[in-house]
Amino acid sequence: MESVLEFQNISKYFPGVKALDNICFKAYGGEVLAFLGENGAGKSTLLKVLNGDYRPDGGKYLLNGEEKHFHTPHEAIEEGISVIYQERQILLELSVAENIYLGRMPVNKFGVINTRKANQMAQKIIEDFGLPIAATTKVKDLSIAYQQMVEIMKAYSRENLKVICFDEPTASLSDAEIDALFAIIEKLKAQGKIIIYVSHRMNEIKRIADKVAIFKDGCYIDTMDAKQTEEQVLIQKMVGRDLGDIYDNLDRTKEIGDVLLEVKDLSSDYVRKVSFTLHKGEILGFSGLVGAGRTEVMRALIGADKARTGEIRLEGKKIVNHSPQQAMENGIVMVPEDRKLQGILSNLSVAGNINISLLKKNSNGLGIISAKKEREEAEKGIREFRIKTPSKDKLILELSGGNQQKCIVARWLATNPKVLILDEPTKGIDVGAKAEFYQMICDFAKQGLGVILISSELPEVIGLSDRIIVMKSLRVSGQVMREEATEDKLLSLGMIGEAANE
């Protein structure tokens, strides 16, 4: 009998927000159903209702015709429903095997935990996934990508698994790891599992999904064939308008100015003798495979990692950045890749997050902070960056990923920098919000800022950058002007290009 998950008139309300509005549709076993919609459309909220994180304010859901009511995620797991979120939910001090079988470790006839058997079982799953890790390795010693895979293996290991949901699972994965994940999804699909896949990456949806459920403003819009429906049609349904070619429609700077930033032979423990220049009004892209050293260059530049060698000049003046604070004072700021760990302060409000870098600016000579100045800065940031929030006092964790990212950008732009570094700025952001972000980045350049853009999405780095630096093996392997840039050329330089800074 084919498995069916049915949502009937599901509604969910938060103060000032109708997150889900009478959601009705079905998901079937043996196929991958992708959820597509802008940030805040209700996708993740629906998953949290499904697995017991949230209680619906109206409606119900049925699994194989039986109505379900879960008060906790544990209850959902017991019934065979697992949700893999963007935020990792693992215990770093435990081994891979202990994480996979947490709460259900095998025991011997005396009731004593059989660690050896758990390791053997976990290693078999690791081999299914094709990963080069050991069951006995502590999770804290794994890369972020492999930590994510441990979570997926935990769900995969459950014998009663009926529904598995992936919320932006590839955000931290390399191409090879994505291939391994998709192979596992195909295996789960062949077993007749109900698979829900949330992603903003159209190429992934086209590749892995059979159908696409489209959401907008908390409402379910339609379910469409993933392979047969044109990408532009899906986008138009999702955002309610035709975005056309996002990059062709951008209002760009007409003239790039003089050299603003000069970096020569910059080295740290993680990168080797990198040199480049950045001009006023220029968007300088950094491309390369995962682990090539793009982020590490910027961390050394702003003093987050100690620079071993090298010289940095800003507007011709030699500067030294021993810390991100010093870099900010010198006019260089960075929006980090990991929004949750390194960007937002999750226990603070929108206003608190915007003002955290402005404590000195908002204080008087005695160090007393002006509530009026903080309010004005927060309202200015919300207005200028079009942050969707009911109030400046709303907890930032309750905003969509795109609006959290806008808060971080607003924070750093309020310091009046000369150089803005954006590391994977649209990671986990929907296509409609991306278009808005792209124009925002172009506007920064038009104002005379030097913008450095790190992106793993080749169309993004090609479409936005005036010039692209390609890295390979912790060094610069080449440079390409925008008009000459192609995906093949960037991949070639990133994979087989000769290091330019030997």
CSV table of N, CA and C in Angstrom, one decimal, residues 95-217:
chain,number,residue,atom,x,y,z
A,95,SER,N,30.8,10.0,19.9
A,95,SER,CA,31.3,9.4,18.6
A,95,SER,C,30.2,9.4,17.5
A,96,VAL,N,30.6,9.1,16.3
A,96,VAL,CA,29.6,9.0,15.2
A,96,VAL,C,28.5,8.0,15.5
A,97,ALA,N,29.0,6.8,16.0
A,97,ALA,CA,28.1,5.7,16.3
A,97,ALA,C,27.2,6.0,17.4
A,98,GLU,N,27.7,6.7,18.4
A,98,GLU,CA,26.9,7.1,19.6
A,98,GLU,C,25.8,8.1,19.2
A,99,ASN,N,26.1,9.0,18.3
A,99,ASN,CA,25.1,9.9,17.8
A,99,ASN,C,24.0,9.2,17.0
A,100,ILE,N,24.5,8.3,16.1
A,100,ILE,CA,23.5,7.6,15.3
A,100,ILE,C,22.5,6.8,16.1
A,101,TYR,N,23.0,6.1,17.1
A,101,TYR,CA,22.2,5.2,17.9
A,101,TYR,C,21.8,5.8,19.3
A,102,LEU,N,21.9,7.1,19.5
A,102,LEU,CA,21.6,7.7,20.7
A,102,LEU,C,20.2,7.4,21.2
A,103,GLY,N,20.1,6.8,22.5
A,103,GLY,CA,18.8,6.4,23.0
A,103,GLY,C,18.4,5.1,22.6
A,104,ARG,N,19.2,4.4,21.8
A,104,ARG,CA,18.8,3.0,21.3
A,104,ARG,C,20.0,2.2,21.0
A,105,MET,N,21.1,2.4,21.8
A,105,MET,CA,22.3,1.7,21.6
A,105,MET,C,22.0,0.2,21.9
A,106,PRO,N,22.7,-0.7,21.1
A,106,PRO,CA,22.5,-2.1,21.3
A,106,PRO,C,23.0,-2.6,22.6
A,107,VAL,N,22.4,-3.5,23.2
A,107,VAL,CA,22.9,-4.1,24.5
A,107,VAL,C,23.0,-5.6,24.4
A,108,ASN,N,23.9,-6.1,25.3
A,108,ASN,CA,24.0,-7.6,25.4
A,108,ASN,C,22.9,-8.2,26.3
A,109,LYS,N,23.0,-9.5,26.5
A,109,LYS,CA,21.9,-10.1,27.3
A,109,LYS,C,21.9,-9.7,28.7
A,110,PHE,N,22.9,-9.0,29.2
A,110,PHE,CA,22.9,-8.5,30.6
A,110,PHE,C,22.5,-7.1,30.6
A,111,GLY,N,22.1,-6.5,29.5
A,111,GLY,CA,21.7,-5.1,29.5
A,111,GLY,C,22.8,-4.1,29.4
A,112,VAL,N,24.0,-4.6,29.1
A,112,VAL,CA,25.1,-3.7,29.0
A,112,VAL,C,25.3,-3.2,27.6
A,113,ILE,N,25.6,-1.9,27.4
A,113,ILE,CA,25.7,-1.4,26.1
A,113,ILE,C,26.8,-2.1,25.3
A,114,ASN,N,26.5,-2.5,24.1
A,114,ASN,CA,27.5,-3.2,23.2
A,114,ASN,C,28.1,-2.2,22.2
A,115,THR,N,29.1,-1.5,22.7
A,115,THR,CA,29.7,-0.4,21.8
A,115,THR,C,30.3,-1.0,20.5
A,116,ARG,N,30.9,-2.2,20.6
A,116,ARG,CA,31.5,-2.8,19.4
A,116,ARG,C,30.4,-3.0,18.4
A,117,LYS,N,29.2,-3.5,18.7
A,117,LYS,CA,28.2,-3.8,17.8
A,117,LYS,C,27.7,-2.5,17.2
A,118,ALA,N,27.5,-1.4,18.0
A,118,ALA,CA,27.1,-0.1,17.6
A,118,ALA,C,28.1,0.4,16.5
A,119,ASN,N,29.4,0.3,16.8
A,119,ASN,CA,30.4,0.7,15.8
A,119,ASN,C,30.3,0.0,14.5
A,120,GLN,N,30.0,-1.3,14.6
A,120,GLN,CA,29.9,-2.1,13.4
A,120,GLN,C,28.7,-1.7,12.5
A,121,MET,N,27.6,-1.5,13.2
A,121,MET,CA,26.3,-1.1,12.5
A,121,MET,C,26.5,0.3,11.9
A,122,ALA,N,27.1,1.2,12.7
A,122,ALA,CA,27.3,2.5,12.2
A,122,ALA,C,28.3,2.5,11.0
A,123,GLN,N,29.3,1.7,11.0
A,123,GLN,CA,30.3,1.7,9.9
A,123,GLN,C,29.6,1.2,8.7
A,124,LYS,N,28.7,0.3,8.8
A,124,LYS,CA,28.0,-0.2,7.6
A,124,LYS,C,27.2,0.9,7.0
A,125,ILE,N,26.5,1.8,7.8
A,125,ILE,CA,25.8,2.9,7.2
A,125,ILE,C,26.7,3.9,6.6
A,126,ILE,N,27.9,4.2,7.3
A,126,ILE,CA,28.9,5.1,6.7
A,126,ILE,C,29.3,4.6,5.3
A,127,GLU,N,29.5,3.3,5.2
A,127,GLU,CA,29.9,2.7,3.9
A,127,GLU,C,28.8,2.9,2.8
A,128,ASP,N,27.5,2.8,3.3
A,128,ASP,CA,26.4,3.0,2.4
A,128,ASP,C,26.4,4.5,1.8
A,129,PHE,N,26.9,5.4,2.7
A,129,PHE,CA,26.9,6.8,2.3
A,129,PHE,C,28.2,7.1,1.6
A,130,GLY,N,29.2,6.2,1.6
A,130,GLY,CA,30.4,6.4,0.9
A,130,GLY,C,31.3,7.5,1.5
A,131,LEU,N,31.3,7.6,2.8
A,131,LEU,CA,32.0,8.7,3.5
A,131,LEU,C,33.4,8.1,4.1
A,132,PRO,N,34.4,8.9,4.0
A,132,PRO,CA,35.7,8.5,4.6
A,132,PRO,C,35.9,8.8,6.0
A,133,ILE,N,35.0,8.4,6.9
A,133,ILE,CA,35.0,8.7,8.3
A,133,ILE,C,34.9,7.4,9.1
A,134,ALA,N,35.2,7.4,10.3
A,134,ALA,CA,35.1,6.2,11.2
A,134,ALA,C,34.0,6.3,12.2
A,135,ALA,N,33.4,5.2,12.5
A,135,ALA,CA,32.2,5.2,13.5
A,135,ALA,C,32.7,5.6,14.9
A,136,THR,N,34.0,5.4,15.2
A,136,THR,CA,34.5,5.8,16.5
A,136,THR,C,35.0,7.2,16.6
A,137,THR,N,35.0,8.0,15.5
A,137,THR,CA,35.5,9.3,15.6
A,137,THR,C,34.5,10.2,16.3
A,138,LYS,N,35.0,11.1,17.2
A,138,LYS,CA,34.1,12.1,17.9
A,138,LYS,C,33.6,13.0,16.8
A,139,VAL,N,32.3,13.4,17.0
A,139,VAL,CA,31.7,14.3,16.0
A,139,VAL,C,32.3,15.6,16.0
A,140,LYS,N,32.9,16.1,17.1
A,140,LYS,CA,33.5,17.4,17.1
A,140,LYS,C,34.7,17.5,16.3
A,141,ASP,N,35.3,16.4,15.9
A,141,ASP,CA,36.5,16.3,15.1
A,141,ASP,C,36.2,16.2,13.6
A,142,LEU,N,34.9,16.2,13.2
A,142,LEU,CA,34.5,16.2,11.8
A,142,LEU,C,34.2,17.6,11.3
A,143,SER,N,34.3,17.7,10.0
A,143,SER,CA,33.9,19.0,9.3
A,143,SER,C,32.4,19.2,9.5
A,144,ILE,N,32.0,20.4,9.3
A,144,ILE,CA,30.6,20.8,9.4
A,144,ILE,C,29.7,19.9,8.4
A,145,ALA,N,30.3,19.7,7.2
A,145,ALA,CA,29.6,18.9,6.2
A,145,ALA,C,29.4,17.4,6.7
A,146,TYR,N,30.4,16.9,7.3
A,146,TYR,CA,30.2,15.5,7.8
A,146,TYR,C,29.4,15.4,9.1
A,147,GLN,N,29.4,16.5,9.9
A,147,GLN,CA,28.4,16.5,11.0
A,147,GLN,C,27.0,16.5,10.5
A,148,GLN,N,26.7,17.2,9.4
A,148,GLN,CA,25.4,17.2,8.8
A,148,GLN,C,25.1,15.8,8.3
A,149,MET,N,26.0,15.1,7.8
A,149,MET,CA,25.8,13.8,7.3
A,149,MET,C,25.5,12.8,8.4
A,150,VAL,N,26.1,13.0,9.6
A,150,VAL,CA,25.8,12.2,10.7
A,150,VAL,C,24.3,12.3,11.1
A,151,GLU,N,23.8,13.5,11.1
A,151,GLU,CA,22.4,13.7,11.4
A,151,GLU,C,21.5,12.9,10.4
A,152,ILE,N,21.9,13.0,9.1
A,152,ILE,CA,21.1,12.2,8.1
A,152,ILE,C,21.2,10.7,8.3
A,153,MET,N,22.4,10.3,8.7
A,153,MET,CA,22.6,8.8,8.9
A,153,MET,C,21.8,8.4,10.1
A,154,LYS,N,21.6,9.3,11.1
A,154,LYS,CA,20.8,8.9,12.3
A,154,LYS,C,19.4,8.6,11.9
A,155,ALA,N,18.8,9.5,11.1
A,155,ALA,CA,17.4,9.2,10.6
A,155,ALA,C,17.4,8.0,9.7
A,156,TYR,N,18.3,7.8,8.8
A,156,TYR,CA,18.4,6.7,7.9
A,156,TYR,C,18.4,5.4,8.6
A,157,SER,N,19.0,5.4,9.8
A,157,SER,CA,19.2,4.1,10.6
A,157,SER,C,18.0,3.6,11.2
A,158,ARG,N,16.9,4.4,11.3
A,158,ARG,CA,15.7,4.0,12.0
A,158,ARG,C,14.9,3.0,11.2
A,159,GLU,N,14.6,1.9,11.7
A,159,GLU,CA,13.9,0.8,10.9
A,159,GLU,C,12.4,1.2,10.6
A,160,ASN,N,11.8,2.0,11.5
A,160,ASN,CA,10.4,2.4,11.3
A,160,ASN,C,10.2,3.7,10.4
A,161,LEU,N,11.3,4.2,9.8
A,161,LEU,CA,11.3,5.4,9.1
A,161,LEU,C,10.2,5.4,8.0
A,162,LYS,N,9.2,6.3,8.0
A,162,LYS,CA,8.2,6.4,7.0
A,162,LYS,C,8.3,7.7,6.3
A,163,VAL,N,8.6,8.8,7.0
A,163,VAL,CA,8.7,10.2,6.4
A,163,VAL,C,10.1,10.8,6.8
A,164,ILE,N,10.8,11.3,5.8
A,164,ILE,CA,12.0,12.0,6.1
A,164,ILE,C,12.0,13.3,5.4
A,165,CYS,N,12.3,14.4,6.1
A,165,CYS,CA,12.2,15.7,5.6
A,165,CYS,C,13.6,16.4,5.7
A,166,PHE,N,14.1,17.0,4.6
A,166,PHE,CA,15.4,17.6,4.6
A,166,PHE,C,15.2,19.1,4.4
A,167,ASP,N,15.6,19.9,5.4
A,167,ASP,CA,15.5,21.4,5.3
A,167,ASP,C,16.9,22.0,4.9
A,168,GLU,N,17.1,22.4,3.7
A,168,GLU,CA,18.3,22.9,3.2
A,168,GLU,C,19.5,22.0,3.6
A,169,PRO,N,19.5,20.8,3.2
A,169,PRO,CA,20.5,19.8,3.7
A,169,PRO,C,21.9,20.0,3.0
A,170,THR,N,22.0,20.7,1.9
A,170,THR,CA,23.2,20.8,1.2
A,170,THR,C,24.0,22.1,1.4
A,171,ALA,N,23.5,22.9,2.3
A,171,ALA,CA,24.1,24.2,2.5
A,171,ALA,C,25.6,24.1,2.8
A,172,SER,N,26.0,23.1,3.5
A,172,SER,CA,27.4,22.9,4.0
A,172,SER,C,28.1,21.8,3.3
A,173,LEU,N,27.5,21.2,2.2
A,173,LEU,CA,28.1,20.1,1.6
A,173,LEU,C,28.8,20.4,0.3
A,174,SER,N,29.9,19.6,0.0
A,174,SER,CA,30.6,19.8,-1.3
A,174,SER,C,29.8,19.0,-2.4
A,175,ASP,N,30.2,19.2,-3.6
A,175,ASP,CA,29.5,18.5,-4.7
A,175,ASP,C,29.6,17.0,-4.5
A,176,ALA,N,30.7,16.4,-4.1
A,176,ALA,CA,30.8,15.0,-3.9
A,176,ALA,C,29.9,14.5,-2.7
A,177,GLU,N,29.8,15.3,-1.7
A,177,GLU,CA,28.9,15.0,-0.6
A,177,GLU,C,27.5,15.1,-1.0
A,178,ILE,N,27.1,16.0,-1.8
A,178,ILE,CA,25.8,16.2,-2.4
A,178,ILE,C,25.4,14.9,-3.2
A,179,ASP,N,26.4,14.5,-4.0
A,179,ASP,CA,26.1,13.3,-4.8
A,179,ASP,C,25.8,12.1,-3.9
A,180,ALA,N,26.6,12.0,-2.8
A,180,ALA,CA,26.4,10.9,-1.8
A,180,ALA,C,25.0,11.0,-1.2
A,181,LEU,N,24.6,12.2,-0.8
A,181,LEU,CA,23.3,12.4,-0.2
A,181,LEU,C,22.2,12.0,-1.2
A,182,PHE,N,22.3,12.5,-2.4
A,182,PHE,CA,21.3,12.2,-3.4
A,182,PHE,C,21.2,10.7,-3.7
A,183,ALA,N,22.3,10.0,-3.7
A,183,ALA,CA,22.2,8.5,-3.8
A,183,ALA,C,21.4,7.9,-2.7
A,184,ILE,N,21.6,8.4,-1.5
A,184,ILE,CA,20.9,7.9,-0.3
A,184,ILE,C,19.4,8.2,-0.5
A,185,ILE,N,19.1,9.4,-1.0
A,185,ILE,CA,17.7,9.8,-1.2
A,185,ILE,C,17.0,8.9,-2.2
A,186,GLU,N,17.8,8.6,-3.3
A,186,GLU,CA,17.2,7.7,-4.3
A,186,GLU,C,16.9,6.3,-3.7
A,187,LYS,N,17.8,5.9,-2.8
A,187,LYS,CA,17.6,4.6,-2.1
A,187,LYS,C,16.4,4.6,-1.2
A,188,LEU,N,16.2,5.7,-0.5
A,188,LEU,CA,15.0,5.8,0.4
A,188,LEU,C,13.7,5.9,-0.5
A,189,LYS,N,13.8,6.6,-1.6
A,189,LYS,CA,12.7,6.7,-2.6
A,189,LYS,C,12.3,5.3,-3.1
A,190,ALA,N,13.3,4.5,-3.4
A,190,ALA,CA,13.1,3.1,-3.9
A,190,ALA,C,12.4,2.2,-2.8
A,191,GLN,N,12.7,2.6,-1.5
A,191,GLN,CA,12.1,1.8,-0.4
A,191,GLN,C,10.7,2.3,-0.1
A,192,GLY,N,10.2,3.3,-0.9
A,192,GLY,CA,8.8,3.8,-0.7
A,192,GLY,C,8.6,4.8,0.4
A,193,LYS,N,9.7,5.4,0.9
A,193,LYS,CA,9.6,6.4,1.9
A,193,LYS,C,9.0,7.7,1.3
A,194,ILE,N,8.3,8.5,2.2
A,194,ILE,CA,7.8,9.8,1.8
A,194,ILE,C,9.0,10.8,2.1
A,195,ILE,N,9.4,11.5,1.0
A,195,ILE,CA,10.6,12.3,1.2
A,195,ILE,C,10.2,13.8,0.8
A,196,ILE,N,10.4,14.7,1.8
A,196,ILE,CA,10.2,16.1,1.6
A,196,ILE,C,11.5,16.8,1.6
A,197,TYR,N,11.7,17.6,0.6
A,197,TYR,CA,13.1,18.3,0.4
A,197,TYR,C,12.9,19.8,0.2
A,198,VAL,N,13.4,20.5,1.2
A,198,VAL,CA,13.3,22.0,1.1
A,198,VAL,C,14.6,22.5,0.7
A,199,SER,N,14.6,23.3,-0.4
A,199,SER,CA,15.8,23.9,-0.9
A,199,SER,C,15.5,25.2,-1.7
A,200,HIS,N,16.4,26.1,-1.8
A,200,HIS,CA,16.3,27.3,-2.6
A,200,HIS,C,17.1,27.1,-3.9
A,201,ARG,N,17.8,26.0,-4.0
A,201,ARG,CA,18.7,25.8,-5.2
A,201,ARG,C,17.9,25.0,-6.3
A,202,MET,N,17.6,25.8,-7.4
A,202,MET,CA,16.8,25.2,-8.4
A,202,MET,C,17.4,24.0,-9.1
A,203,ASN,N,18.7,24.1,-9.3
A,203,ASN,CA,19.4,22.9,-9.9
A,203,ASN,C,19.2,21.7,-9.1
A,204,GLU,N,19.2,21.8,-7.8
A,204,GLU,CA,19.0,20.6,-6.9
A,204,GLU,C,17.6,20.1,-7.1
A,205,ILE,N,16.6,21.0,-7.0
A,205,ILE,CA,15.2,20.6,-7.1
A,205,ILE,C,15.0,19.9,-8.4
A,206,LYS,N,15.5,20.4,-9.5
A,206,LYS,CA,15.3,19.8,-10.8
A,206,LYS,C,15.9,18.4,-10.9
A,207,ARG,N,17.0,18.3,-10.2
A,207,ARG,CA,17.8,17.0,-10.2
A,207,ARG,C,17.2,15.9,-9.3
A,208,ILE,N,16.7,16.3,-8.1
A,208,ILE,CA,16.3,15.2,-7.2
A,208,ILE,C,14.8,15.1,-7.0
A,209,ALA,N,14.0,16.2,-7.3
A,209,ALA,CA,12.6,16.2,-7.0
A,209,ALA,C,11.7,15.6,-8.1
A,210,ASP,N,10.6,15.0,-7.7
A,210,ASP,CA,9.6,14.5,-8.7
A,210,ASP,C,8.5,15.6,-8.8
A,211,LYS,N,8.1,16.2,-7.7
A,211,LYS,CA,7.1,17.2,-7.7
A,211,LYS,C,7.6,18.4,-6.8
A,212,VAL,N,7.0,19.5,-7.0
A,212,VAL,CA,7.3,20.7,-6.3
A,212,VAL,C,6.0,21.3,-5.7
A,213,ALA,N,5.9,21.4,-4.4
A,213,ALA,CA,4.8,22.1,-3.7
A,213,ALA,C,5.3,23.6,-3.5
A,214,ILE,N,4.5,24.5,-4.0
A,214,ILE,CA,4.9,25.9,-3.9
A,214,ILE,C,4.1,26.7,-2.8
A,215,PHE,N,4.8,27.4,-2.0
A,215,PHE,CA,4.3,28.2,-0.9
A,215,PHE,C,4.5,29.7,-1.1
A,216,LYS,N,3.6,30.5,-0.7
A,216,LYS,CA,3.7,31.9,-0.7
A,216,LYS,C,2.9,32.6,0.4
A,217,ASP,N,3.6,33.4,1.2
A,217,ASP,CA,3.0,34.1,2.3
A,217,ASP,C,2.1,33.2,3.2
